[in-house]
Short mmCIF file of N, CA and C in Angstrom, two decimals:
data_model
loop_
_atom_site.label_atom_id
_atom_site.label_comp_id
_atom_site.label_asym_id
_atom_site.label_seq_id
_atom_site.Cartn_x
_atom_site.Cartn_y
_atom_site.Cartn_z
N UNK A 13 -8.21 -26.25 -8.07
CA UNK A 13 -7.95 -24.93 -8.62
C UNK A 13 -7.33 -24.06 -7.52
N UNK A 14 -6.26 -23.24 -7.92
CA UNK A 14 -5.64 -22.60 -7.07
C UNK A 14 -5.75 -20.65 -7.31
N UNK A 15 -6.29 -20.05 -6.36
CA UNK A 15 -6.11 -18.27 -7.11
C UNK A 15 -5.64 -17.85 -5.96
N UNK A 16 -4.70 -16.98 -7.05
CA UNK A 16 -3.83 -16.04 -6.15
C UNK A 16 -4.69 -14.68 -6.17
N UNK A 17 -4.61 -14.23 -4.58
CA UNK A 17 -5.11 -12.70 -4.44
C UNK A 17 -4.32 -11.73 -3.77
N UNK A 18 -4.06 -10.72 -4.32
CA UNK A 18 -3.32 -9.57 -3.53
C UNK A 18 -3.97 -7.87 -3.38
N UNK A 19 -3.89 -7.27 -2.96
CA UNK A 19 -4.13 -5.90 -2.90
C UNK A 19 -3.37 -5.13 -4.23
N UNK A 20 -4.32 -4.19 -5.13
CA UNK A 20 -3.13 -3.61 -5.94
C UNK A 20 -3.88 -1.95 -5.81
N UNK A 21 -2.95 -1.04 -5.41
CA UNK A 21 -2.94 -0.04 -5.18
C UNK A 21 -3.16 1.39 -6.14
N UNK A 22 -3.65 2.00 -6.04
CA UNK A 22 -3.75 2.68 -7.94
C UNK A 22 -4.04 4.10 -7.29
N UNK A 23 -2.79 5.11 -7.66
CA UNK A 23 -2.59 6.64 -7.11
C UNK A 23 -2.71 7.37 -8.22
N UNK A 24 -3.04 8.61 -7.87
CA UNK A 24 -3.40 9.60 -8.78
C UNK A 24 -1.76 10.49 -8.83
N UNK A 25 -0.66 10.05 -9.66
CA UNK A 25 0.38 10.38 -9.56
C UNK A 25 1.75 10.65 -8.45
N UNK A 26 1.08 10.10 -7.89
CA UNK A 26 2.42 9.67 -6.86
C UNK A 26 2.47 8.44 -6.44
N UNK A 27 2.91 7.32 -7.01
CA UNK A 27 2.52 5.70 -6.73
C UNK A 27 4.36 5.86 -6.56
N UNK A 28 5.12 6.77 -6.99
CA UNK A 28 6.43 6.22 -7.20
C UNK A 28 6.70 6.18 -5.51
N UNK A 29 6.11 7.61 -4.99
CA UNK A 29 6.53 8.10 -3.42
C UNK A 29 5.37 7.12 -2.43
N UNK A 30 4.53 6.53 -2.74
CA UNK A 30 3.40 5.38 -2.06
C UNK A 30 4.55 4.59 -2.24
N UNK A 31 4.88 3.68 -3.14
CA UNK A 31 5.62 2.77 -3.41
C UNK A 31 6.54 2.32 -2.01
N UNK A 32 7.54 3.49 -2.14
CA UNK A 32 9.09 3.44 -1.35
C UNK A 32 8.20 3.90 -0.01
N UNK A 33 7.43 4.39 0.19
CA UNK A 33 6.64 4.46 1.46
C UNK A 33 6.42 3.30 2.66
N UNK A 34 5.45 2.72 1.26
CA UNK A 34 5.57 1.13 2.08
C UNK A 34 6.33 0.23 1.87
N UNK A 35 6.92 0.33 0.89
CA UNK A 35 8.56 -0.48 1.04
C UNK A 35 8.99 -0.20 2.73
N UNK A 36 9.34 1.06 3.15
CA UNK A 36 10.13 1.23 4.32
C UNK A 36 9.41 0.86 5.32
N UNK A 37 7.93 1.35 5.49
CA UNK A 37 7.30 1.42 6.91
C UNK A 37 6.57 -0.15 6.97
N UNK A 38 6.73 -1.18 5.62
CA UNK A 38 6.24 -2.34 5.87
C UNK A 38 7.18 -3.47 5.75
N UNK A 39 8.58 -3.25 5.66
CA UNK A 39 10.20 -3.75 5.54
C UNK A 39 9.67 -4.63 4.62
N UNK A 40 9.26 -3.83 3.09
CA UNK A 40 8.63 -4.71 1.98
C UNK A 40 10.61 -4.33 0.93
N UNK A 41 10.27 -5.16 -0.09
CA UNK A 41 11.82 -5.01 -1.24
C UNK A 41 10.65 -4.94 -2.51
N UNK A 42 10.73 -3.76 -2.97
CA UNK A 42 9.98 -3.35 -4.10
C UNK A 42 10.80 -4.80 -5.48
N UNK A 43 10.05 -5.66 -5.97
CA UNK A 43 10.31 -6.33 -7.10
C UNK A 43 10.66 -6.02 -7.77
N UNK A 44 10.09 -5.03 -8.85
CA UNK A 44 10.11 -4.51 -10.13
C UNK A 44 9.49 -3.04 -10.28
N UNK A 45 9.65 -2.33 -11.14
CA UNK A 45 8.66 -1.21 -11.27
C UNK A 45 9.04 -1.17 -13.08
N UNK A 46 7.54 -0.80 -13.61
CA UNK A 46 7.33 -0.54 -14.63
C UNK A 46 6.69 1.16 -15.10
N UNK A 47 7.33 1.73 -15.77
CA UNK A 47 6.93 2.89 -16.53
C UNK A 47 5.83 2.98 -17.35
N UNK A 48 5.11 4.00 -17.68
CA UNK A 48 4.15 4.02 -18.70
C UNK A 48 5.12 4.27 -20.29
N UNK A 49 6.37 4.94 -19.78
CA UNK A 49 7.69 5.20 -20.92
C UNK A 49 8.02 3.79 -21.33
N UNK A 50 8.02 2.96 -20.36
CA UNK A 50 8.73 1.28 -20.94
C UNK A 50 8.08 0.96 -21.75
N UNK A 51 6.47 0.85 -22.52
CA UNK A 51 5.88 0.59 -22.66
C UNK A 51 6.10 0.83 -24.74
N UNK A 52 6.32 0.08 -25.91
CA UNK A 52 6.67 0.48 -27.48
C UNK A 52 5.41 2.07 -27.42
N UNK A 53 6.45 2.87 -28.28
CA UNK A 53 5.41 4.45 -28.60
C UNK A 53 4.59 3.88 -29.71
N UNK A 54 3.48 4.58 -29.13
CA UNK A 54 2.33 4.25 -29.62
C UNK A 54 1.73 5.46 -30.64
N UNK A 55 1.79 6.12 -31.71
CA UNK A 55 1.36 7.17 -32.27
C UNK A 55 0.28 7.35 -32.28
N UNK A 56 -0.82 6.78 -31.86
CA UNK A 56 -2.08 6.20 -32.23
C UNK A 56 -2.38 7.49 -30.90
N UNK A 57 -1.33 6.93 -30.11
CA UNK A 57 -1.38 7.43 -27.85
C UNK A 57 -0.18 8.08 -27.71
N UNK A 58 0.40 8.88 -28.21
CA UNK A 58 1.39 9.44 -27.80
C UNK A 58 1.15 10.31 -26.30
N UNK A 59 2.41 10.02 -25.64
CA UNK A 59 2.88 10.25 -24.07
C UNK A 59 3.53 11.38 -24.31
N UNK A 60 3.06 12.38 -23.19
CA UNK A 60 4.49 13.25 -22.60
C UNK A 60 5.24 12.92 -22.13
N UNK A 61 6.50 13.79 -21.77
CA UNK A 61 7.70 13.41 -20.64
C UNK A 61 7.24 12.63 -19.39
N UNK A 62 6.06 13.65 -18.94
CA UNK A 62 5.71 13.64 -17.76
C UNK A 62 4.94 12.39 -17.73
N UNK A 63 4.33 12.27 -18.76
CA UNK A 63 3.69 10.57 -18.23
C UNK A 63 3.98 9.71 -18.52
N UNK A 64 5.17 9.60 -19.39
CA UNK A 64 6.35 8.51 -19.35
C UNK A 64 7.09 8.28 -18.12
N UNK A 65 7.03 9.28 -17.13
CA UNK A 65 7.65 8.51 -15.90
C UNK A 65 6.68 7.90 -14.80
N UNK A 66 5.18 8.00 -15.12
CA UNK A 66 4.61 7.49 -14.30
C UNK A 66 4.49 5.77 -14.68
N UNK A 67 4.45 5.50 -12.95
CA UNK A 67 4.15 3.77 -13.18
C UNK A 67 2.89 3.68 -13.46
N UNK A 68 3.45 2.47 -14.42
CA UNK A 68 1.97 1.95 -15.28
C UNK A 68 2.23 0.68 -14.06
N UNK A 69 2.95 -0.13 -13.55
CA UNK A 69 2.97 -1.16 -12.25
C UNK A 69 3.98 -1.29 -11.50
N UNK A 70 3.67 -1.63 -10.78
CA UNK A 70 5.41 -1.95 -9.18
C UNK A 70 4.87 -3.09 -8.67
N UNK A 71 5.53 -3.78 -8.32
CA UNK A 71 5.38 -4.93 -7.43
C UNK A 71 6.48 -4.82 -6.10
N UNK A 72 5.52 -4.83 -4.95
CA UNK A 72 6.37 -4.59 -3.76
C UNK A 72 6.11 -6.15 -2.89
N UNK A 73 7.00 -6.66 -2.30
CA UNK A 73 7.18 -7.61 -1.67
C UNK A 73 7.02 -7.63 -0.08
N UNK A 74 6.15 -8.23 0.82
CA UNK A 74 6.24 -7.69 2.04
C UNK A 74 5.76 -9.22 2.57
N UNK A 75 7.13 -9.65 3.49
CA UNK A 75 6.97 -10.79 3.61
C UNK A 75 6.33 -12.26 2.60
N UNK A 76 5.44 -12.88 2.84
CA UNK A 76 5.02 -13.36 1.40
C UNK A 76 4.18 -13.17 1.09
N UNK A 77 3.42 -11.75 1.30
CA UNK A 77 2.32 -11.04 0.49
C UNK A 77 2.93 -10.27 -0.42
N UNK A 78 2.23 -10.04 -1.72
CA UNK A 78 2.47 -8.78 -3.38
C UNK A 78 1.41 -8.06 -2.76
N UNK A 79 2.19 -7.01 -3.34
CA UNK A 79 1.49 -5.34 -3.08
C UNK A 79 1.55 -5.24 -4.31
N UNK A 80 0.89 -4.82 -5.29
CA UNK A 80 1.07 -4.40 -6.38
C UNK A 80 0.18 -2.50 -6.28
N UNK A 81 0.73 -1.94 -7.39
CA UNK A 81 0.56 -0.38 -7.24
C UNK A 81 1.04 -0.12 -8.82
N UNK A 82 -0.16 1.26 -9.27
CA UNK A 82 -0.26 1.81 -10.33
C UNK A 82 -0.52 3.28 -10.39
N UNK A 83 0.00 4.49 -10.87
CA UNK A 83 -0.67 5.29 -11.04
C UNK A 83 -1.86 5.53 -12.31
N UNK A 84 -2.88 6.23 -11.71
CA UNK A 84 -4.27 6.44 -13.19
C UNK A 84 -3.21 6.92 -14.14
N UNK A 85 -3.68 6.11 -15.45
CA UNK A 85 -3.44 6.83 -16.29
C UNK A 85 -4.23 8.49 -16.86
N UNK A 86 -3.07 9.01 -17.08
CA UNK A 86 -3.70 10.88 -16.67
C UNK A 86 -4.86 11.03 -17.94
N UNK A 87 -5.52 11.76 -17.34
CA UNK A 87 -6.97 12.15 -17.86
C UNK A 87 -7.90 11.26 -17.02
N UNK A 88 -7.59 10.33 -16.37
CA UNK A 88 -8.41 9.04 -16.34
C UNK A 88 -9.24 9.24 -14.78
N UNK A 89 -10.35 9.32 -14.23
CA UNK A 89 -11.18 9.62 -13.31
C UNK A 89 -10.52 8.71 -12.26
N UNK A 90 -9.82 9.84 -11.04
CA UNK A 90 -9.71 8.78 -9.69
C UNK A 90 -10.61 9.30 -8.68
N UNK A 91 -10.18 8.37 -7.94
CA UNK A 91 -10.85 8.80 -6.55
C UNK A 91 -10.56 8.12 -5.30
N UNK A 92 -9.79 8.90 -4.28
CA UNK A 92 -8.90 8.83 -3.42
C UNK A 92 -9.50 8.62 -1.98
N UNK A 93 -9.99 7.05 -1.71
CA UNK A 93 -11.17 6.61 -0.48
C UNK A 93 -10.36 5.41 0.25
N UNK A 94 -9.66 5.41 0.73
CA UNK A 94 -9.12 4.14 1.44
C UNK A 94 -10.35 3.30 2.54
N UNK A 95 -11.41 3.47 2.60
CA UNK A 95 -12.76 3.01 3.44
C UNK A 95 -13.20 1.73 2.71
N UNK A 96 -12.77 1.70 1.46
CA UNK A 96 -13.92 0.69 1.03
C UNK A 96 -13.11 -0.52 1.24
N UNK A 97 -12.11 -0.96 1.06
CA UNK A 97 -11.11 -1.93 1.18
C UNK A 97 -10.02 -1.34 2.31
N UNK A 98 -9.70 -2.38 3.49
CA UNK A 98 -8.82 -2.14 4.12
C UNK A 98 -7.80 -3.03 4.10
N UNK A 99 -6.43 -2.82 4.45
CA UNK A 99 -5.28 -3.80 4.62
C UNK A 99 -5.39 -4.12 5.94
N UNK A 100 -5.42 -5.55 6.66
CA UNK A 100 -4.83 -5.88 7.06
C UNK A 100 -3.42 -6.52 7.67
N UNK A 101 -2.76 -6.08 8.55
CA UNK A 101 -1.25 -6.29 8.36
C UNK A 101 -1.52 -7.10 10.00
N UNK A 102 -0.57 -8.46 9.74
CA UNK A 102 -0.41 -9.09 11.18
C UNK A 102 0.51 -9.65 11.49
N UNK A 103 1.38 -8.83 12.29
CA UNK A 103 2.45 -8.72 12.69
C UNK A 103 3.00 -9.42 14.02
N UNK A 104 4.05 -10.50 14.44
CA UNK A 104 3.82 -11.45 15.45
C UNK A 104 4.25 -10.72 16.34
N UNK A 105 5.31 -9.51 16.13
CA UNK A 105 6.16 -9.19 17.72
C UNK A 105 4.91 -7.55 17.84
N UNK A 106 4.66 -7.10 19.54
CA UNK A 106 3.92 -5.70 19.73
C UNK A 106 5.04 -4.92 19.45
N UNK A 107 6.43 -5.03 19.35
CA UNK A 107 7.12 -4.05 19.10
C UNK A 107 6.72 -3.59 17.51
N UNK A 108 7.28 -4.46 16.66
CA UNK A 108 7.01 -4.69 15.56
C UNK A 108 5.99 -3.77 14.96
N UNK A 109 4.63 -4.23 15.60
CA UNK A 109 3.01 -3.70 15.40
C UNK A 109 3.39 -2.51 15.46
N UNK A 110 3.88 -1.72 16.33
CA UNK A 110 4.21 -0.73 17.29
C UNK A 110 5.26 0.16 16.16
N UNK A 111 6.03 -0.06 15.37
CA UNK A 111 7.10 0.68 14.71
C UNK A 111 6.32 0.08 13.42
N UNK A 112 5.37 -0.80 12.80
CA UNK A 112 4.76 -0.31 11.58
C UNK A 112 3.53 0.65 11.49
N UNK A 113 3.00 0.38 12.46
CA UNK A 113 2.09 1.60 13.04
C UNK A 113 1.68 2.33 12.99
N UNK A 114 3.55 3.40 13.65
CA UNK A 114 4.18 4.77 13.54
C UNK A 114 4.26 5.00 12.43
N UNK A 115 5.13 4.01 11.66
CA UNK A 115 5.74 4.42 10.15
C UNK A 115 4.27 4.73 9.26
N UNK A 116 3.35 3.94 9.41
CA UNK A 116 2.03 4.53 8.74
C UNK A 116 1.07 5.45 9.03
N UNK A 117 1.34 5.75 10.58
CA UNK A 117 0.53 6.83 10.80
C UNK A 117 1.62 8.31 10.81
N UNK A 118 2.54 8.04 10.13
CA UNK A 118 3.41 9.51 9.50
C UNK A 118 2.59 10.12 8.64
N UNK A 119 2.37 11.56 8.96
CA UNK A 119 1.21 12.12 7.92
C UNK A 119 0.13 11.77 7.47
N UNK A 120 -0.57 10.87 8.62
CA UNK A 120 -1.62 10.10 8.43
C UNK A 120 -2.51 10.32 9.54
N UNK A 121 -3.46 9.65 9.90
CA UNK A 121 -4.73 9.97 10.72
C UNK A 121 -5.11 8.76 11.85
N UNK A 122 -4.73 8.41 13.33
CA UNK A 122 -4.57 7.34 13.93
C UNK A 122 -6.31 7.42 13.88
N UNK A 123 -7.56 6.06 13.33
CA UNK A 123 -8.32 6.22 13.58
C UNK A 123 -8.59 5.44 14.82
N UNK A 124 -7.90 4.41 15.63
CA UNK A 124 -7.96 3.36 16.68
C UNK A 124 -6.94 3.39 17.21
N UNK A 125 -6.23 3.87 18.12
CA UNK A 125 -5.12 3.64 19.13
C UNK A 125 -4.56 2.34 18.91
N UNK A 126 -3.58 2.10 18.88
CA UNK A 126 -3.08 0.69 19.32
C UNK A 126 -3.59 -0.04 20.90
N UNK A 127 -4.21 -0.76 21.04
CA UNK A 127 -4.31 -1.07 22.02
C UNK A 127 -4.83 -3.06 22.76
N UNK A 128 -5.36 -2.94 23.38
CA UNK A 128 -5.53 -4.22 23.85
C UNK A 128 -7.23 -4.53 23.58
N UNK A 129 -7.33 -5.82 22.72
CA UNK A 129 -8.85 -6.20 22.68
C UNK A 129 -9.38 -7.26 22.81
N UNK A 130 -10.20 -8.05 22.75
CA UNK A 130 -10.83 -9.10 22.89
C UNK A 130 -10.08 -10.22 22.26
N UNK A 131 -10.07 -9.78 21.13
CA UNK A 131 -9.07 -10.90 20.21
C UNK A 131 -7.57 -10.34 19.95
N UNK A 132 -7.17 -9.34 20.47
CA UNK A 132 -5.87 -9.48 20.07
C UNK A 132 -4.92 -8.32 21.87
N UNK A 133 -3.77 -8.97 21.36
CA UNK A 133 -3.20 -8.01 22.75
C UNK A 133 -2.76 -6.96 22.23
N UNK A 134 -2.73 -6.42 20.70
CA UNK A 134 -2.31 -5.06 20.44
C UNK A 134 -3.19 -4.94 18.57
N UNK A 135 -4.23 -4.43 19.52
CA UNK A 135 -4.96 -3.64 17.87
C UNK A 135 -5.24 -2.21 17.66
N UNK A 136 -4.71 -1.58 16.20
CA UNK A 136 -5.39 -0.51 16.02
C UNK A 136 -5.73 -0.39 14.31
N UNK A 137 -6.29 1.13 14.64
CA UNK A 137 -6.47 1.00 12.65
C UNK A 137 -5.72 2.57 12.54
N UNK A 138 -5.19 2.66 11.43
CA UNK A 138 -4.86 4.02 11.19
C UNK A 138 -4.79 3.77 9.49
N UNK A 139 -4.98 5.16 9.16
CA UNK A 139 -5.31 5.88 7.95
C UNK A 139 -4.15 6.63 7.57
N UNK A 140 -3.41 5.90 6.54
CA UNK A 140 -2.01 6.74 6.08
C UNK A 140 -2.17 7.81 5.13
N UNK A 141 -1.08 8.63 4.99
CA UNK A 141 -1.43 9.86 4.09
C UNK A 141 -1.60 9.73 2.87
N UNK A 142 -1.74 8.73 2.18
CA UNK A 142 -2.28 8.57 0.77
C UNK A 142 -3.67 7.93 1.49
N UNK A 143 -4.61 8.05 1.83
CA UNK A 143 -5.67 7.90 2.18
C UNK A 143 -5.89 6.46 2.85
N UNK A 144 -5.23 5.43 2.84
CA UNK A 144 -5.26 4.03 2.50
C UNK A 144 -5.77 3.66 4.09
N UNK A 145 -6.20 2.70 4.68
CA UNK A 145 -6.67 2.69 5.36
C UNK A 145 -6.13 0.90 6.37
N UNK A 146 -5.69 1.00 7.47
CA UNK A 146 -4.58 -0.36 7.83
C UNK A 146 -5.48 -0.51 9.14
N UNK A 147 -5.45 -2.13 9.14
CA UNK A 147 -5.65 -2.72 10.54
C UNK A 147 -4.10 -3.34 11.12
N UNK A 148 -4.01 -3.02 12.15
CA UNK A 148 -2.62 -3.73 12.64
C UNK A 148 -2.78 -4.37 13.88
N UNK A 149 -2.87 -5.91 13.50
CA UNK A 149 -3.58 -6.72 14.36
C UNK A 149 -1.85 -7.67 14.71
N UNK A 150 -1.56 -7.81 16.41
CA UNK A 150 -0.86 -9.15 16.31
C UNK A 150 -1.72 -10.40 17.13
N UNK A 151 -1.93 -11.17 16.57
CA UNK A 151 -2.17 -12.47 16.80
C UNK A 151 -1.78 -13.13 18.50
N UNK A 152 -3.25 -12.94 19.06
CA UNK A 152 -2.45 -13.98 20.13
C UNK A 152 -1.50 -15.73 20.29
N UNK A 153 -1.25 -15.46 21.37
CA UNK A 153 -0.52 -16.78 20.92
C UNK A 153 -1.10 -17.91 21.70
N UNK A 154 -1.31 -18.87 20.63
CA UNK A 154 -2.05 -20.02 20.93
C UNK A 154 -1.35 -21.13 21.75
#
């Protein structure tokens, strides 16, 4: 038996600007994106304008990990904690580590310096501005 697992991301109306976020700062190629508008009208559920343009899914590509990402559907109870689940990202070059980093700690919160540790020659953690929460570990070399 084989299962696939990925991270899927779920914003309280801005998944479009998360999305292209980490598209750039994780040199991910967004797959697809889906609308809550794509979706046959439903009279039963009729949509506004406004929440016809939110994503109901995106699939972002980052190396050969899926990111997948959703915004709540509106009315629907979120809650915005990047602590309980973290990403790990492991990146082979310190430059590399070093310029995804930056790009995530833009408007974000460095909680660990990048630096040198037991198991790795360049670790830190930082907390990006959608709350989300990253380890950026590179791998020594064996």
């Amino acid at each position: 038996m084989s299962i696939g697992l990925n991270p899927y991301f779920v914003f309280n109306g801005n998944t479009r600007e998360a999305l292209h976020f980490y598209e750039k700062a994780l040199r991910g190629s967004v797959v697809g994106i889906m609308t809550f508008g794509d979706l046959p009208d439903n009279p039963d559920h009729p949509l506004t304008e406004e929440m016809k343009s939110l994503i109901m899914h995106a699939h972002l590509k980052v190396g050969s990990a899926d990111l997948m990402f959703s915004d709540t559907f509106p009315g629907t109870a979120h809650q915005a904690d990047g602590d309980t689940v973290q990403i790990a990202i492991h990146p082979t070059e310190e430059t590399e580590a070093r310029e995804i980093f930056a790009a995530l700690g833009d408007g974000g919160q460095v909680v660990m310096p990048l630096q040198k540790t037991d198991w790795s020659p360049l670790y830190g953690i930082v907390k990006d501005r959608f709350g989300v929460t990253f380890q950026v570990n590179v791998t020594e070399e064996e």
